[in-house]
PDB file of C-alpha atoms and ligand atoms in Angstrom:
ATOM      1  CA  MET A   1     100.891  94.881 -10.562  1.00 45.00           C
ATOM      2  CA  ASP A   2      99.715  91.586  -9.089  1.00 48.00           C
ATOM      3  CA  THR A   3     102.293  91.399  -6.300  1.00 50.00           C
ATOM      4  CA  ALA A   4     102.249  88.886  -3.463  1.00 49.00           C
ATOM      5  CA  VAL A   5     101.202  91.685  -1.110  1.00 50.00           C
ATOM      6  CA  SER A   6      98.259  92.820  -3.234  1.00 59.00           C
ATOM      7  CA  ARG A   7      97.015  89.212  -3.475  1.00 89.00           C
ATOM      8  CA  THR A   8      96.976  88.746   0.315  1.00 93.00           C
ATOM      9  CA  LEU A   9      93.522  87.830   1.630  1.00 94.00           C
ATOM     10  CA  LEU A  10      94.321  87.127   5.239  1.00 94.00           C
ATOM     11  CA  LEU A  11      97.061  88.444   7.465  1.00 95.00           C
ATOM     12  CA  CYS A  12      97.632  87.249  11.049  1.00 96.00           C
ATOM     13  CA  GLU A  13     100.156  88.823  13.388  1.00 97.00           C
ATOM     14  CA  ASN A  14     100.992  87.426  16.798  1.00 97.00           C
ATOM     15  CA  LEU A  15      97.415  86.208  16.936  1.00 97.00           C
ATOM     16  CA  SER A  16      95.964  84.255  19.847  1.00 97.00           C
ATOM     17  CA  PHE A  17      92.686  82.457  20.480  1.00 96.00           C
ATOM     18  CA  GLY A  18      91.315  80.705  23.538  1.00 95.00           C
ATOM     19  CA  TYR A  19      88.294  79.907  25.629  1.00 96.00           C
ATOM     20  CA  GLU A  20      86.963  81.668  28.714  1.00 92.00           C
ATOM     21  CA  GLY A  21      89.981  83.950  28.937  1.00 90.00           C
ATOM     22  CA  ARG A  22      92.523  81.114  28.684  1.00 93.00           C
ATOM     23  CA  PRO A  23      94.655  81.093  25.508  1.00 94.00           C
ATOM     24  CA  VAL A  24      95.083  77.704  23.792  1.00 96.00           C
ATOM     25  CA  LEU A  25      96.764  79.025  20.655  1.00 97.00           C
ATOM     26  CA  SER A  26      99.163  81.958  20.500  1.00 96.00           C
ATOM     27  CA  GLY A  27     101.918  83.607  18.474  1.00 96.00           C
ATOM     28  CA  LEU A  28     100.381  82.972  15.059  1.00 97.00           C
ATOM     29  CA  THR A  29     102.003  85.021  12.318  1.00 98.00           C
ATOM     30  CA  PHE A  30     101.115  83.895   8.821  1.00 97.00           C
ATOM     31  CA  SER A  31      99.348  85.064   5.706  1.00 96.00           C
ATOM     32  CA  VAL A  32      97.122  83.530   3.057  1.00 96.00           C
ATOM     33  CA  ALA A  33      97.158  84.806  -0.521  1.00 95.00           C
ATOM     34  CA  ASN A  34      94.438  84.506  -3.111  1.00 94.00           C
ATOM     35  CA  GLY A  35      94.584  81.037  -4.683  1.00 95.00           C
ATOM     36  CA  ASP A  36      96.711  79.484  -1.903  1.00 95.00           C
ATOM     37  CA  ARG A  37      96.248  75.958  -0.653  1.00 95.00           C
ATOM     38  CA  LEU A  38      97.200  75.942   3.022  1.00 96.00           C
ATOM     39  CA  CYS A  39      97.198  72.821   5.155  1.00 95.00           C
ATOM     40  CA  VAL A  40      97.025  73.216   8.943  1.00 96.00           C
ATOM     41  CA  VAL A  41      98.633  70.261  10.726  1.00 94.00           C
ATOM     42  CA  GLY A  42      99.442  69.271  14.305  1.00 93.00           C
ATOM     43  CA  GLU A  43      98.708  66.672  16.964  1.00 91.00           C
ATOM     44  CA  ASN A  44      95.263  66.300  18.526  1.00 90.00           C
ATOM     45  CA  GLY A  45      94.571  69.250  20.778  1.00 93.00           C
ATOM     46  CA  SER A  46      97.159  71.457  19.063  1.00 94.00           C
ATOM     47  CA  GLY A  47      94.571  74.118  18.184  1.00 95.00           C
ATOM     48  CA  LYS A  48      93.710  73.373  14.547  1.00 94.00           C
ATOM     49  CA  SER A  49      89.917  73.528  14.965  1.00 92.00           C
ATOM     50  CA  THR A  50      90.293  76.506  17.294  1.00 94.00           C
ATOM     51  CA  LEU A  51      92.104  78.360  14.515  1.00 95.00           C
ATOM     52  CA  LEU A  52      89.311  77.605  12.031  1.00 93.00           C
ATOM     53  CA  LYS A  53      86.694  78.733  14.565  1.00 92.00           C
ATOM     54  CA  GLY A  54      88.704  81.902  15.166  1.00 93.00           C
ATOM     55  CA  LEU A  55      89.029  82.666  11.463  1.00 91.00           C
ATOM     56  CA  LEU A  56      85.277  82.175  11.096  1.00 88.00           C
ATOM     57  CA  GLY A  57      84.661  84.619  13.941  1.00 88.00           C
ATOM     58  CA  LEU A  58      82.969  81.947  16.089  1.00 89.00           C
ATOM     59  CA  ILE A  59      85.354  82.703  18.962  1.00 92.00           C
ATOM     60  CA  PRO A  60      86.884  86.112  19.697  1.00 91.00           C
ATOM     61  CA  VAL A  61      90.500  87.097  19.075  1.00 94.00           C
ATOM     62  CA  MET A  62      92.370  87.175  22.415  1.00 95.00           C
ATOM     63  CA  GLY A  63      95.410  89.065  21.208  1.00 95.00           C
ATOM     64  CA  GLY A  64      97.309  90.162  18.137  1.00 96.00           C
ATOM     65  CA  LEU A  65      95.839  91.076  14.813  1.00 93.00           C
ATOM     66  CA  VAL A  66      93.846  89.355  12.089  1.00 93.00           C
ATOM     67  CA  LYS A  67      93.214  91.337   8.969  1.00 92.00           C
ATOM     68  CA  THR A  68      91.113  90.291   6.004  1.00 89.00           C
ATOM     69  CA  ILE A  69      91.698  92.153   2.778  1.00 90.00           C
ATOM     70  CA  GLY A  70      88.842  92.595   0.338  1.00 87.00           C
ATOM     71  CA  LEU A  71      86.739  89.804   1.869  1.00 86.00           C
ATOM     72  CA  LYS A  72      83.038  90.247   2.512  1.00 81.00           C
ATOM     73  CA  PRO A  73      80.475  88.099   4.333  1.00 73.00           C
ATOM     74  CA  GLY A  74      79.595  85.160   2.120  1.00 78.00           C
ATOM     75  CA  ASP A  75      83.105  84.844   0.708  1.00 88.00           C
ATOM     76  CA  ILE A  76      83.965  82.028   3.097  1.00 88.00           C
ATOM     77  CA  GLY A  77      82.557  78.488   2.910  1.00 88.00           C
ATOM     78  CA  TYR A  78      83.086  76.073   5.812  1.00 89.00           C
ATOM     79  CA  LEU A  79      83.083  72.269   5.927  1.00 89.00           C
ATOM     80  CA  PRO A  80      82.970  71.203   9.587  1.00 86.00           C
ATOM     81  CA  GLN A  81      84.072  67.776  10.787  1.00 84.00           C
ATOM     82  CA  GLU A  82      81.511  65.112   9.997  1.00 75.00           C
ATOM     83  CA  ASN A  83      79.063  64.395  12.809  1.00 70.00           C
ATOM     84  CA  SER A  84      76.217  61.969  13.337  1.00 61.00           C
ATOM     85  CA  VAL A  85      73.518  64.630  12.907  1.00 62.00           C
ATOM     86  CA  GLN A  86      74.702  65.297   9.379  1.00 68.00           C
ATOM     87  CA  LYS A  87      74.781  61.586   8.532  1.00 72.00           C
ATOM     88  CA  ASP A  88      71.083  61.197   9.263  1.00 74.00           C
ATOM     89  CA  PHE A  89      69.910  64.375   7.626  1.00 77.00           C
ATOM     90  CA  PRO A  90      66.584  63.441   5.963  1.00 81.00           C
ATOM     91  CA  ALA A  91      66.760  65.650   2.882  1.00 90.00           C
ATOM     92  CA  ALA A  92      67.448  65.385  -0.822  1.00 94.00           C
ATOM     93  CA  VAL A  93      71.008  66.021  -1.962  1.00 95.00           C
ATOM     94  CA  PHE A  94      70.016  69.214  -3.777  1.00 94.00           C
ATOM     95  CA  GLU A  95      68.338  70.612  -0.646  1.00 93.00           C
ATOM     96  CA  VAL A  96      71.432  69.916   1.437  1.00 92.00           C
ATOM     97  CA  VAL A  97      73.643  71.731  -1.059  1.00 93.00           C
ATOM     98  CA  LEU A  98      71.202  74.619  -1.465  1.00 92.00           C
ATOM     99  CA  SER A  99      71.067  75.107   2.311  1.00 89.00           C
ATOM    100  CA  GLY A 100      74.715  76.183   2.082  1.00 88.00           C
ATOM    101  CA  ARG A 101      73.425  79.442   0.578  1.00 87.00           C
ATOM    102  CA  GLN A 102      71.530  80.253   3.773  1.00 80.00           C
ATOM    103  CA  ASN A 103      74.279  82.583   5.013  1.00 71.00           C
ATOM    104  CA  ARG A 104      73.799  84.828   1.972  1.00 71.00           C
ATOM    105  CA  ARG A 105      70.028  84.988   2.190  1.00 66.00           C
ATOM    106  CA  GLY A 106      69.510  87.059   5.300  1.00 65.00           C
ATOM    107  CA  PHE A 107      65.778  87.078   6.016  1.00 65.00           C
ATOM    108  CA  ALA A 108      64.659  86.528   2.421  1.00 69.00           C
ATOM    109  CA  PRO A 109      62.045  83.745   2.489  1.00 72.00           C
ATOM    110  CA  PHE A 110      63.070  82.024  -0.756  1.00 82.00           C
ATOM    111  CA  TYR A 111      66.267  80.935  -2.395  1.00 86.00           C
ATOM    112  CA  THR A 112      66.986  82.993  -5.504  1.00 89.00           C
ATOM    113  CA  ARG A 113      67.717  81.759  -8.990  1.00 91.00           C
ATOM    114  CA  ALA A 114      71.407  82.572  -8.319  1.00 90.00           C
ATOM    115  CA  ASP A 115      71.318  80.383  -5.180  1.00 91.00           C
ATOM    116  CA  LYS A 116      69.893  77.465  -7.151  1.00 94.00           C
ATOM    117  CA  ALA A 117      72.389  77.948  -9.983  1.00 94.00           C
ATOM    118  CA  ALA A 118      75.275  77.977  -7.477  1.00 92.00           C
ATOM    119  CA  ALA A 119      73.971  74.736  -5.925  1.00 94.00           C
ATOM    120  CA  GLU A 120      73.662  73.113  -9.383  1.00 95.00           C
ATOM    121  CA  GLU A 121      77.171  74.226 -10.326  1.00 93.00           C
ATOM    122  CA  SER A 122      78.820  72.922  -7.215  1.00 92.00           C
ATOM    123  CA  LEU A 123      76.970  69.590  -7.537  1.00 93.00           C
ATOM    124  CA  ALA A 124      78.244  69.306 -11.107  1.00 92.00           C
ATOM    125  CA  MET A 125      81.785  70.194  -9.986  1.00 88.00           C
ATOM    126  CA  MET A 126      81.588  67.339  -7.491  1.00 89.00           C
ATOM    127  CA  GLY A 127      80.299  64.891 -10.149  1.00 89.00           C
ATOM    128  CA  LEU A 128      77.027  64.534  -8.221  1.00 91.00           C
ATOM    129  CA  GLY A 129      74.546  65.766 -10.835  1.00 90.00           C
ATOM    130  CA  SER A 130      72.899  62.351 -11.158  1.00 94.00           C
ATOM    131  CA  LEU A 131      72.359  62.120  -7.377  1.00 95.00           C
ATOM    132  CA  LYS A 132      70.578  65.450  -7.100  1.00 94.00           C
ATOM    133  CA  SER A 133      67.263  63.924  -5.962  1.00 95.00           C
ATOM    134  CA  ALA A 134      68.748  61.090  -3.906  1.00 96.00           C
ATOM    135  CA  CYS A 135      68.219  61.004  -0.159  1.00 95.00           C
ATOM    136  CA  PHE A 136      71.342  62.270   1.600  1.00 93.00           C
ATOM    137  CA  ARG A 137      71.313  59.680   4.390  1.00 89.00           C
ATOM    138  CA  GLU A 138      71.208  56.782   1.927  1.00 92.00           C
ATOM    139  CA  LEU A 139      74.471  57.758   0.254  1.00 92.00           C
ATOM    140  CA  SER A 140      77.873  56.172   0.861  1.00 90.00           C
ATOM    141  CA  GLY A 141      80.315  57.927   3.214  1.00 87.00           C
ATOM    142  CA  GLY A 142      82.385  59.235   0.296  1.00 88.00           C
ATOM    143  CA  GLN A 143      79.305  60.536  -1.541  1.00 91.00           C
ATOM    144  CA  ARG A 144      78.015  62.228   1.612  1.00 91.00           C
ATOM    145  CA  ARG A 145      81.342  63.974   2.094  1.00 89.00           C
ATOM    146  CA  ARG A 146      81.238  65.214  -1.502  1.00 91.00           C
ATOM    147  CA  VAL A 147      77.690  66.547  -0.978  1.00 93.00           C
ATOM    148  CA  LEU A 148      78.823  68.442   2.134  1.00 92.00           C
ATOM    149  CA  LEU A 149      81.791  69.754   0.198  1.00 91.00           C
ATOM    150  CA  ALA A 150      79.400  70.867  -2.565  1.00 93.00           C
ATOM    151  CA  ARG A 151      77.343  72.609   0.139  1.00 92.00           C
ATOM    152  CA  SER A 152      80.321  74.562   1.429  1.00 91.00           C
ATOM    153  CA  LEU A 153      81.440  75.318  -2.117  1.00 91.00           C
ATOM    154  CA  ALA A 154      77.990  76.742  -2.930  1.00 91.00           C
ATOM    155  CA  ALA A 155      78.478  79.042   0.051  1.00 88.00           C
ATOM    156  CA  ALA A 156      82.061  80.034  -0.735  1.00 87.00           C
ATOM    157  CA  GLY A 157      82.771  83.090  -2.796  1.00 83.00           C
ATOM    158  CA  ARG A 158      86.529  82.958  -2.383  1.00 92.00           C
ATOM    159  CA  ILE A 159      87.770  80.795   0.490  1.00 94.00           C
ATOM    160  CA  LEU A 160      86.960  77.278   1.660  1.00 94.00           C
ATOM    161  CA  LEU A 161      87.776  76.305   5.253  1.00 94.00           C
ATOM    162  CA  LEU A 162      87.801  72.525   5.563  1.00 94.00           C
ATOM    163  CA  ASP A 163      88.070  70.626   8.856  1.00 92.00           C
ATOM    164  CA  GLU A 164      89.384  67.110   8.188  1.00 90.00           C
ATOM    165  CA  PRO A 165      87.692  66.747   4.777  1.00 90.00           C
ATOM    166  CA  ALA A 166      89.171  63.313   4.071  1.00 88.00           C
ATOM    167  CA  SER A 167      88.983  61.640   7.494  1.00 87.00           C
ATOM    168  CA  GLY A 168      87.263  58.281   7.748  1.00 84.00           C
ATOM    169  CA  LEU A 169      87.267  57.704   3.985  1.00 85.00           C
ATOM    170  CA  ASP A 170      89.126  54.885   2.263  1.00 87.00           C
ATOM    171  CA  PRO A 171      92.344  55.856   0.419  1.00 87.00           C
ATOM    172  CA  VAL A 172      90.801  55.742  -3.080  1.00 88.00           C
ATOM    173  CA  VAL A 173      87.912  57.995  -2.042  1.00 86.00           C
ATOM    174  CA  GLN A 174      90.343  60.282  -0.207  1.00 87.00           C
ATOM    175  CA  ASN A 175      92.404  60.589  -3.355  1.00 89.00           C
ATOM    176  CA  ASP A 176      89.309  61.472  -5.420  1.00 88.00           C
ATOM    177  CA  LEU A 177      88.420  64.130  -2.870  1.00 88.00           C
ATOM    178  CA  TYR A 178      91.883  65.696  -3.049  1.00 91.00           C
ATOM    179  CA  LYS A 179      91.616  65.753  -6.853  1.00 91.00           C
ATOM    180  CA  ILE A 180      88.286  67.582  -6.585  1.00 91.00           C
ATOM    181  CA  LEU A 181      89.816  70.072  -4.138  1.00 93.00           C
ATOM    182  CA  GLU A 182      92.655  70.650  -6.577  1.00 93.00           C
ATOM    183  CA  ARG A 183      90.143  71.400  -9.359  1.00 92.00           C
ATOM    184  CA  ILE A 184      88.166  73.730  -7.098  1.00 92.00           C
ATOM    185  CA  ASN A 185      91.397  75.600  -6.466  1.00 94.00           C
ATOM    186  CA  THR A 186      92.804  75.694  -9.998  1.00 94.00           C
ATOM    187  CA  GLU A 187      89.586  75.961 -12.053  1.00 93.00           C
ATOM    188  CA  LEU A 188      87.486  78.154  -9.768  1.00 91.00           C
ATOM    189  CA  GLY A 189      90.371  80.014  -8.127  1.00 93.00           C
ATOM    190  CA  ILE A 190      89.002  79.268  -4.641  1.00 94.00           C
ATOM    191  CA  THR A 191      91.560  79.579  -1.838  1.00 96.00           C
ATOM    192  CA  ILE A 192      91.695  76.488   0.375  1.00 96.00           C
ATOM    193  CA  ILE A 193      92.557  76.340   4.067  1.00 96.00           C
ATOM    194  CA  MET A 194      92.368  72.776   5.290  1.00 95.00           C
ATOM    195  CA  VAL A 195      92.943  71.031   8.604  1.00 94.00           C
ATOM    196  CA  SER A 196      94.088  67.460   8.101  1.00 89.00           C
ATOM    197  CA  HIS A 197      95.435  64.420   9.879  1.00 79.00           C
ATOM    198  CA  ASP A 198      96.222  62.817   6.553  1.00 80.00           C
ATOM    199  CA  ILE A 199      99.490  64.667   6.348  1.00 83.00           C
ATOM    200  CA  GLU A 200     100.904  62.940   3.244  1.00 83.00           C
ATOM    201  CA  GLY A 201      97.700  63.379   1.217  1.00 82.00           C
ATOM    202  CA  ALA A 202      97.356  66.944   2.380  1.00 84.00           C
ATOM    203  CA  LEU A 203     100.961  67.745   1.525  1.00 85.00           C
ATOM    204  CA  ARG A 204     100.440  66.474  -2.017  1.00 84.00           C
ATOM    205  CA  LEU A 205      97.588  68.955  -2.364  1.00 86.00           C
ATOM    206  CA  SER A 206      98.974  71.850  -0.392  1.00 83.00           C
ATOM    207  CA  GLY A 207     101.333  74.569  -1.398  1.00 91.00           C
ATOM    208  CA  LYS A 208     101.812  75.830   2.170  1.00 95.00           C
ATOM    209  CA  VAL A 209     101.817  74.334   5.640  1.00 96.00           C
ATOM    210  CA  LEU A 210     101.042  75.781   9.055  1.00 97.00           C
ATOM    211  CA  HIS A 211     102.117  73.429  11.862  1.00 96.00           C
ATOM    212  CA  LEU A 212     100.565  74.102  15.258  1.00 96.00           C
ATOM    213  CA  ALA A 213     101.325  72.889  18.782  1.00 96.00           C
ATOM    214  CA  GLY A 214      99.467  75.479  20.848  1.00 96.00           C
ATOM    215  CA  ARG A 215     101.763  77.896  19.034  1.00 97.00           C
ATOM    216  CA  GLN A 216     103.192  78.105  15.535  1.00 97.00           C
ATOM    217  CA  LEU A 217     105.967  75.557  14.906  1.00 97.00           C
ATOM    218  CA  PHE A 218     106.240  76.142  11.162  1.00 97.00           C
ATOM    219  CA  PHE A 219     104.780  78.241   8.388  1.00 97.00           C
ATOM    220  CA  GLY A 220     106.082  78.011   4.841  1.00 96.00           C
ATOM    221  CA  SER A 221     106.015  75.986   1.639  1.00 95.00           C
ATOM    222  CA  ALA A 222     105.155  72.281   1.714  1.00 93.00           C
ATOM    223  CA  ASP A 223     108.568  71.513   0.197  1.00 93.00           C
ATOM    224  CA  SER A 224     110.481  73.399   2.874  1.00 95.00           C
ATOM    225  CA  TYR A 225     108.231  71.808   5.529  1.00 95.00           C
ATOM    226  CA  ARG A 226     109.404  68.324   4.491  1.00 92.00           C
ATOM    227  CA  GLU A 227     113.002  69.441   5.093  1.00 94.00           C
ATOM    228  CA  SER A 228     112.303  71.307   8.353  1.00 96.00           C
ATOM    229  CA  GLU A 229     112.770  69.794  11.804  1.00 94.00           C
ATOM    230  CA  PRO A 230     109.083  69.944  12.813  1.00 93.00           C
ATOM    231  CA  GLY A 231     108.169  68.529   9.388  1.00 93.00           C
ATOM    232  CA  ARG A 232     110.607  65.639   9.564  1.00 92.00           C
ATOM    233  CA  ILE A 233     109.571  64.725  13.109  1.00 90.00           C
ATOM    234  CA  PHE A 234     105.832  64.957  12.399  1.00 88.00           C
ATOM    235  CA  LEU A 235     106.006  63.131   9.065  1.00 87.00           C
ATOM    236  CA  HIS A 236     108.023  60.345  10.675  1.00 86.00           C
ATOM    237  CA  LYS A 237     105.521  60.074  13.553  1.00 82.00           C
ATOM    238  CA  THR A 238     102.470  59.931  11.312  1.00 76.00           C
ATOM    239  CA  GLU A 239     104.016  57.575   8.744  1.00 72.00           C
ATOM    240  CA  GLY A 240     101.624  54.701   8.130  1.00 55.00           C
ATOM    241  CA  SER A 241      98.977  56.063  10.488  1.00 56.00           C
ATOM    242  CA  ALA A 242      97.080  58.131   7.861  1.00 47.00           C
TER     243      ALA A 242
HETATM  244  P1  ADP B   1      92.711  70.191  17.411  1.00 80.80           P
HETATM  245  O1  ADP B   1      91.678  70.659  16.433  1.00 80.80           O
HETATM  246  O2  ADP B   1      94.123  70.445  16.957  1.00 80.80           O
HETATM  247  O3  ADP B   1      92.521  68.781  17.857  1.00 80.80           O
HETATM  248  P2  ADP B   1      91.366  71.989  19.251  1.00 80.80           P
HETATM  249  O4  ADP B   1      91.430  73.305  18.590  1.00 80.80           O
HETATM  250  O5  ADP B   1      90.091  71.223  19.165  1.00 80.80           O
HETATM  251  O6  ADP B   1      92.590  71.098  18.726  1.00 80.80           O
HETATM  252  O7  ADP B   1      91.723  72.155  20.785  1.00 80.80           O
HETATM  253  C1  ADP B   1      92.831  72.951  21.258  1.00 80.80           C
HETATM  254  C2  ADP B   1      92.721  73.057  22.767  1.00 80.80           C
HETATM  255  O8  ADP B   1      91.579  73.828  23.092  1.00 80.80           O
HETATM  256  C3  ADP B   1      92.566  71.733  23.479  1.00 80.80           C
HETATM  257  O9  ADP B   1      93.314  71.792  24.666  1.00 80.80           O
HETATM  258  C4  ADP B   1      91.096  71.649  23.780  1.00 80.80           C
HETATM  259  O10 ADP B   1      90.845  70.919  24.953  1.00 80.80           O
HETATM  260  C5  ADP B   1      90.730  73.123  23.985  1.00 80.80           C
HETATM  261  N1  ADP B   1      89.320  73.401  23.603  1.00 80.80           N
HETATM  262  C6  ADP B   1      88.733  73.125  22.416  1.00 80.80           C
HETATM  263  N2  ADP B   1      87.456  73.526  22.393  1.00 80.80           N
HETATM  264  C7  ADP B   1      87.216  74.089  23.624  1.00 80.80           C
HETATM  265  C8  ADP B   1      86.076  74.702  24.240  1.00 80.80           C
HETATM  266  N3  ADP B   1      84.914  74.845  23.567  1.00 80.80           N
HETATM  267  N4  ADP B   1      86.215  75.149  25.511  1.00 80.80           N
HETATM  268  C9  ADP B   1      87.383  75.037  26.179  1.00 80.80           C
HETATM  269  N5  ADP B   1      88.489  74.474  25.659  1.00 80.80           N
HETATM  270  C10 ADP B   1      88.419  73.994  24.404  1.00 80.80           C
END
């Protein structure tokens, strides 16, 4: 039977992460099921990026337990926050997307036919087929973000970790991006874990919310988050600032 327990991909219990022996995030107890859309929210410095880094294994677990169920290397795609190096990347769109497959290649010198097909598919999913040969750095901000999303999608077998995917984009482009993320989730069955400042947009997309403030303030459905005390306070604070 396809129970909630059997669909669990990620289980965290009293988990903590930190730097140089000093915890910055502790007491995390939450789970992510196959097909979930989880939004991680919180003020600046609350530990959102630290959590993503921890889940990616870039920083060690300081305490507690994190368990992945049925996940293998290459199942997770990651979209980091946009930085200036990426903006100036002098490569064709297709090359940028294909490079997302690097983590699956090991030491093999060439990309395989499957790598190229995955890159083509994720470009098509993003509506970028016609820009395949365009130069990445000449694209608009919204197009660039979609290319980087296509890159992480090409890498993702089952889960996408997104760090502020919509930040810095105008509201129309943000909305398009959320629609694409929704299709990635519903049509491809990819689980989405997303950090976002754009709380209202993210809540429209997300089924679940994890609210951090150095510790876990809330974990549950987006609907119950709106009614909760941390949800009401945070939504009120961020009103109009997204
Ligand atoms: P958020 O993503 O919510 O803005 P971060 O996860 O970036 O928060 O940061 C959480 C805390 O960890 C902050 O106090 C920040 O200063 C600290 N921190 C982040 N990265 C490092 C690092 N590489 N070394 C030491 N402290 C860090």
